[in-house]
């Protein structure tokens, strides 16, 4: 049974967890917030289809992104498209006014995008986190160029790096008190010698598996990997397993995570 505190990232509970456990909890929250937001977006698309309306896709496998820029092309597409079209390009001029102005525009837009989620300092800092990340990434690619022929290992490392970057940003969504978020990061640094919470880690791994498979199977299908195509022919087994997991323990009833923002 999944423990109700498996995804708890709240003070003072996290202070007694090991560094590794804290990182896994943070990654688990990344999986949870995707499943939550993408899940109810798909529900909305499905309900609209029943009435004859076709809504655009709002998520496009964001956790396979190998750059922060790509992540924002895949995550919350309706919001990121609006920010790009109406703020970044129309209001601020996009990248038409030189490199420095482009970097500033990226930071401003993401800062405002953060505040769109709520009038709290943590959301603004989250926006700055992504804005500065986008600016640095753009500067790096402008300076050295982007090699599109990445090896599988290098691409995997880039995906892991972007996922980690995004996950640490989500901490500001979970802990809207900046001081608590800082304490969480300090705990990751200092709790190296504390024993790992294996029950928590295993539960998070098990219940994150559907999201992981969702992305991996997409990559496999995209690259026409035979074993993935074979698995997808029996996708009913995957759905059946997920239903069984939900029946065993569907978690504690509550609002969608993203409704809080």
GROMACS .gro file of C-alpha atoms in nm:
model
  261
    1UNK     CA    1   0.000   0.000   0.000
    2UNK     CA    2   0.134   0.341  -0.090
    3UNK     CA    3   0.185   0.548   0.220
    4UNK     CA    4  -0.006   0.873   0.231
    5UNK     CA    5   0.313   1.059   0.309
    6UNK     CA    6   0.510   0.916   0.018
    7UNK     CA    7   0.489   1.244  -0.170
    8UNK     CA    8   0.487   1.468   0.134
    9UNK     CA    9   0.736   1.744   0.085
   10UNK     CA   10   0.640   1.947   0.387
   11UNK     CA   11   0.825   2.086   0.686
   12UNK     CA   12   0.923   1.948   0.927
   13UNK     CA   13   0.875   1.595   0.784
   14UNK     CA   14   1.144   1.622   0.517
   15UNK     CA   15   1.411   1.727   0.766
   16UNK     CA   16   1.450   1.366   0.888
   17UNK     CA   17   1.494   1.217   0.540
   18UNK     CA   18   1.821   1.127   0.373
   19UNK     CA   19   1.958   1.329   0.082
   20UNK     CA   20   1.881   1.050  -0.164
   21UNK     CA   21   1.526   1.010  -0.030
   22UNK     CA   22   1.466   1.385  -0.060
   23UNK     CA   23   1.578   1.383  -0.423
   24UNK     CA   24   1.355   1.085  -0.501
   25UNK     CA   25   1.063   1.258  -0.330
   26UNK     CA   26   1.125   1.563  -0.546
   27UNK     CA   27   1.137   1.352  -0.862
   28UNK     CA   28   0.820   1.177  -0.745
   29UNK     CA   29   0.646   1.511  -0.713
   30UNK     CA   30   0.747   1.589  -1.072
   31UNK     CA   31   0.573   1.270  -1.180
   32UNK     CA   32   0.270   1.352  -0.967
   33UNK     CA   33   0.224   1.705  -1.098
   34UNK     CA   34   0.253   1.582  -1.458
   35UNK     CA   35   0.005   1.298  -1.405
   36UNK     CA   36  -0.231   1.539  -1.232
   37UNK     CA   37  -0.221   1.825  -1.481
   38UNK     CA   38  -0.183   1.623  -1.802
   39UNK     CA   39  -0.446   1.383  -1.671
   40UNK     CA   40  -0.720   1.636  -1.625
   41UNK     CA   41  -0.620   1.807  -1.951
   42UNK     CA   42  -0.683   1.477  -2.128
   43UNK     CA   43  -1.015   1.445  -1.945
   44UNK     CA   44  -1.112   1.790  -2.075
   45UNK     CA   45  -1.008   1.693  -2.429
   46UNK     CA   46  -1.208   1.371  -2.407
   47UNK     CA   47  -1.522   1.538  -2.270
   48UNK     CA   48  -1.501   1.808  -2.538
   49UNK     CA   49  -1.471   1.538  -2.805
   50UNK     CA   50  -1.795   1.381  -2.681
   51UNK     CA   51  -1.969   1.709  -2.767
   52UNK     CA   52  -1.800   1.739  -3.104
   53UNK     CA   53  -1.525   1.983  -3.008
   54UNK     CA   54  -1.159   1.919  -3.078
   55UNK     CA   55  -0.926   2.077  -2.824
   56UNK     CA   56  -0.552   2.098  -2.892
   57UNK     CA   57  -0.303   1.883  -2.705
   58UNK     CA   58  -0.172   2.057  -2.394
   59UNK     CA   59   0.119   1.824  -2.313
   60UNK     CA   60   0.352   1.650  -2.553
   61UNK     CA   61   0.573   1.416  -2.349
   62UNK     CA   62   0.758   1.701  -2.171
   63UNK     CA   63   0.992   1.483  -1.967
   64UNK     CA   64   1.180   1.362  -2.275
   65UNK     CA   65   1.297   1.717  -2.343
   66UNK     CA   66   1.671   1.755  -2.396
   67UNK     CA   67   1.663   2.132  -2.345
   68UNK     CA   68   1.467   2.379  -2.136
   69UNK     CA   69   1.343   2.540  -2.457
   70UNK     CA   70   1.208   2.206  -2.576
   71UNK     CA   71   1.046   2.149  -2.238
   72UNK     CA   72   0.842   2.466  -2.279
   73UNK     CA   73   0.735   2.356  -2.625
   74UNK     CA   74   0.597   2.040  -2.469
   75UNK     CA   75   0.467   2.151  -2.126
   76UNK     CA   76   0.138   2.339  -2.077
   77UNK     CA   77   0.135   2.426  -2.446
   78UNK     CA   78  -0.166   2.656  -2.418
   79UNK     CA   79   0.009   2.877  -2.161
   80UNK     CA   80   0.356   2.867  -2.318
   81UNK     CA   81   0.210   2.954  -2.660
   82UNK     CA   82   0.019   3.247  -2.513
   83UNK     CA   83   0.327   3.375  -2.330
   84UNK     CA   84   0.531   3.348  -2.648
   85UNK     CA   85   0.282   3.509  -2.885
   86UNK     CA   86   0.138   3.787  -2.670
   87UNK     CA   87   0.416   3.873  -2.425
   88UNK     CA   88   0.750   3.762  -2.564
   89UNK     CA   89   0.691   3.855  -2.931
   90UNK     CA   90   0.407   4.109  -2.942
   91UNK     CA   91   0.476   4.306  -2.624
   92UNK     CA   92   0.850   4.274  -2.569
   93UNK     CA   93   0.973   4.228  -2.925
   94UNK     CA   94   1.102   3.873  -2.894
   95UNK     CA   95   1.458   3.833  -3.021
   96UNK     CA   96   1.449   4.123  -3.266
   97UNK     CA   97   1.639   4.371  -3.048
   98UNK     CA   98   1.971   4.198  -2.991
   99UNK     CA   99   2.098   3.921  -2.767
  100UNK     CA  100   2.099   4.106  -2.435
  101UNK     CA  101   1.743   4.226  -2.482
  102UNK     CA  102   1.641   3.873  -2.581
  103UNK     CA  103   1.781   3.731  -2.256
  104UNK     CA  104   1.603   4.001  -2.056
  105UNK     CA  105   1.278   3.936  -2.241
  106UNK     CA  106   1.297   3.564  -2.165
  107UNK     CA  107   1.347   3.634  -1.795
  108UNK     CA  108   1.063   3.890  -1.783
  109UNK     CA  109   0.818   3.661  -1.963
  110UNK     CA  110   0.891   3.362  -1.742
  111UNK     CA  111   0.873   3.578  -1.430
  112UNK     CA  112   0.526   3.693  -1.537
  113UNK     CA  113   0.440   3.334  -1.625
  114UNK     CA  114   0.533   3.239  -1.271
  115UNK     CA  115   0.311   3.509  -1.123
  116UNK     CA  116   0.028   3.384  -1.346
  117UNK     CA  117   0.015   3.080  -1.117
  118UNK     CA  118  -0.033   3.294  -0.808
  119UNK     CA  119   0.069   3.618  -0.642
  120UNK     CA  120   0.335   3.459  -0.423
  121UNK     CA  121   0.708   3.518  -0.417
  122UNK     CA  122   0.779   3.149  -0.476
  123UNK     CA  123   0.598   3.153  -0.812
  124UNK     CA  124   0.795   3.458  -0.919
  125UNK     CA  125   1.121   3.287  -0.820
  126UNK     CA  126   1.010   2.976  -1.008
  127UNK     CA  127   0.956   3.193  -1.317
  128UNK     CA  128   1.298   3.351  -1.273
  129UNK     CA  129   1.451   3.004  -1.237
  130UNK     CA  130   1.316   2.904  -1.577
  131UNK     CA  131   1.377   3.244  -1.735
  132UNK     CA  132   1.743   3.251  -1.632
  133UNK     CA  133   1.777   2.888  -1.742
  134UNK     CA  134   1.635   2.973  -2.085
  135UNK     CA  135   1.861   3.277  -2.116
  136UNK     CA  136   2.176   3.082  -2.024
  137UNK     CA  137   2.078   2.801  -2.257
  138UNK     CA  138   2.021   3.044  -2.542
  139UNK     CA  139   2.351   3.218  -2.473
  140UNK     CA  140   2.533   2.885  -2.473
  141UNK     CA  141   2.373   2.774  -2.799
  142UNK     CA  142   2.442   3.111  -2.960
  143UNK     CA  143   2.805   3.102  -2.856
  144UNK     CA  144   2.896   2.746  -2.943
  145UNK     CA  145   2.619   2.633  -3.171
  146UNK     CA  146   2.395   2.334  -3.115
  147UNK     CA  147   2.510   1.993  -3.227
  148UNK     CA  148   2.195   1.810  -3.334
  149UNK     CA  149   2.372   1.476  -3.383
  150UNK     CA  150   2.385   1.380  -3.016
  151UNK     CA  151   2.470   1.025  -2.926
  152UNK     CA  152   2.215   0.825  -2.731
  153UNK     CA  153   2.419   0.855  -2.411
  154UNK     CA  154   2.464   1.230  -2.444
  155UNK     CA  155   2.097   1.281  -2.527
  156UNK     CA  156   1.999   1.073  -2.224
  157UNK     CA  157   2.225   1.283  -2.003
  158UNK     CA  158   2.070   1.602  -2.138
  159UNK     CA  159   1.720   1.468  -2.073
  160UNK     CA  160   1.820   1.376  -1.717
  161UNK     CA  161   1.972   1.720  -1.664
  162UNK     CA  162   1.663   1.902  -1.791
  163UNK     CA  163   1.434   1.679  -1.584
  164UNK     CA  164   1.644   1.754  -1.274
  165UNK     CA  165   1.635   2.126  -1.350
  166UNK     CA  166   1.257   2.118  -1.386
  167UNK     CA  167   1.213   1.902  -1.075
  168UNK     CA  168   1.409   2.137  -0.853
  169UNK     CA  169   1.194   2.417  -0.988
  170UNK     CA  170   0.879   2.231  -0.883
  171UNK     CA  171   1.001   2.253  -0.525
  172UNK     CA  172   0.886   2.616  -0.530
  173UNK     CA  173   0.537   2.498  -0.623
  174UNK     CA  174   0.525   2.245  -0.341
  175UNK     CA  175   0.687   2.465  -0.077
  176UNK     CA  176   0.555   2.813  -0.144
  177UNK     CA  177   0.738   2.937   0.164
  178UNK     CA  178   1.081   3.029   0.028
  179UNK     CA  179   1.247   2.962   0.362
  180UNK     CA  180   1.112   2.606   0.368
  181UNK     CA  181   1.232   2.549   0.011
  182UNK     CA  182   1.580   2.665   0.111
  183UNK     CA  183   1.573   2.433   0.414
  184UNK     CA  184   1.480   2.146   0.183
  185UNK     CA  185   1.785   2.215  -0.034
  186UNK     CA  186   2.004   2.243   0.275
  187UNK     CA  187   1.868   1.908   0.396
  188UNK     CA  188   1.966   1.751   0.062
  189UNK     CA  189   2.318   1.882   0.115
  190UNK     CA  190   2.353   1.788   0.482
  191UNK     CA  191   2.151   1.465   0.526
  192UNK     CA  192   2.393   1.243   0.336
  193UNK     CA  193   2.460   1.014   0.632
  194UNK     CA  194   2.096   0.959   0.729
  195UNK     CA  195   1.952   0.617   0.643
  196UNK     CA  196   1.736   0.597   0.334
  197UNK     CA  197   1.357   0.560   0.362
  198UNK     CA  198   1.329   0.256   0.135
  199UNK     CA  199   0.953   0.216   0.176
  200UNK     CA  200   0.901   0.571   0.055
  201UNK     CA  201   1.148   0.526  -0.232
  202UNK     CA  202   0.989   0.200  -0.350
  203UNK     CA  203   0.637   0.341  -0.334
  204UNK     CA  204   0.738   0.647  -0.532
  205UNK     CA  205   0.918   0.431  -0.789
  206UNK     CA  206   0.615   0.203  -0.833
  207UNK     CA  207   0.359   0.480  -0.865
  208UNK     CA  208   0.585   0.686  -1.091
  209UNK     CA  209   0.627   0.394  -1.329
  210UNK     CA  210   0.320   0.474  -1.546
  211UNK     CA  211   0.453   0.823  -1.620
  212UNK     CA  212   0.801   0.688  -1.692
  213UNK     CA  213   0.662   0.418  -1.923
  214UNK     CA  214   0.437   0.675  -2.090
  215UNK     CA  215   0.745   0.869  -2.202
  216UNK     CA  216   0.974   0.573  -2.271
  217UNK     CA  217   0.719   0.390  -2.484
  218UNK     CA  218   0.662   0.705  -2.687
  219UNK     CA  219   1.035   0.731  -2.755
  220UNK     CA  220   1.049   0.364  -2.847
  221UNK     CA  221   0.756   0.394  -3.084
  222UNK     CA  222   0.900   0.709  -3.238
  223UNK     CA  223   1.230   0.531  -3.305
  224UNK     CA  224   1.054   0.213  -3.420
  225UNK     CA  225   1.213  -0.013  -3.158
  226UNK     CA  226   1.078  -0.365  -3.206
  227UNK     CA  227   1.039  -0.458  -2.840
  228UNK     CA  228   0.840  -0.141  -2.777
  229UNK     CA  229   0.612  -0.211  -3.072
  230UNK     CA  230   0.554  -0.559  -2.931
  231UNK     CA  231   0.468  -0.420  -2.589
  232UNK     CA  232   0.227  -0.168  -2.739
  233UNK     CA  233   0.039  -0.451  -2.910
  234UNK     CA  234  -0.043  -0.569  -2.558
  235UNK     CA  235  -0.104  -0.227  -2.407
  236UNK     CA  236  -0.423  -0.358  -2.248
  237UNK     CA  237  -0.200  -0.533  -1.992
  238UNK     CA  238  -0.048  -0.198  -1.896
  239UNK     CA  239  -0.390  -0.038  -1.855
  240UNK     CA  240  -0.514  -0.336  -1.654
  241UNK     CA  241  -0.214  -0.308  -1.421
  242UNK     CA  242  -0.279   0.062  -1.369
  243UNK     CA  243  -0.645  -0.004  -1.288
  244UNK     CA  244  -0.545  -0.271  -1.037
  245UNK     CA  245  -0.300  -0.028  -0.874
  246UNK     CA  246  -0.576   0.232  -0.847
  247UNK     CA  247  -0.816  -0.020  -0.698
  248UNK     CA  248  -0.558  -0.136  -0.443
  249UNK     CA  249  -0.489   0.219  -0.336
  250UNK     CA  250  -0.609   0.520  -0.529
  251UNK     CA  251  -0.464   0.761  -0.277
  252UNK     CA  252  -0.640   1.017  -0.063
  253UNK     CA  253  -0.931   1.203  -0.229
  254UNK     CA  254  -0.847   1.564  -0.301
  255UNK     CA  255  -0.846   1.841  -0.559
  256UNK     CA  256  -0.620   1.834  -0.860
  257UNK     CA  257  -0.275   1.961  -0.763
  258UNK     CA  258  -0.276   2.226  -1.035
  259UNK     CA  259  -0.609   2.367  -0.914
  260UNK     CA  260  -0.410   2.518  -0.628
  261UNK     CA  261  -0.230   2.755  -0.863
   0.00000   0.00000   0.00000
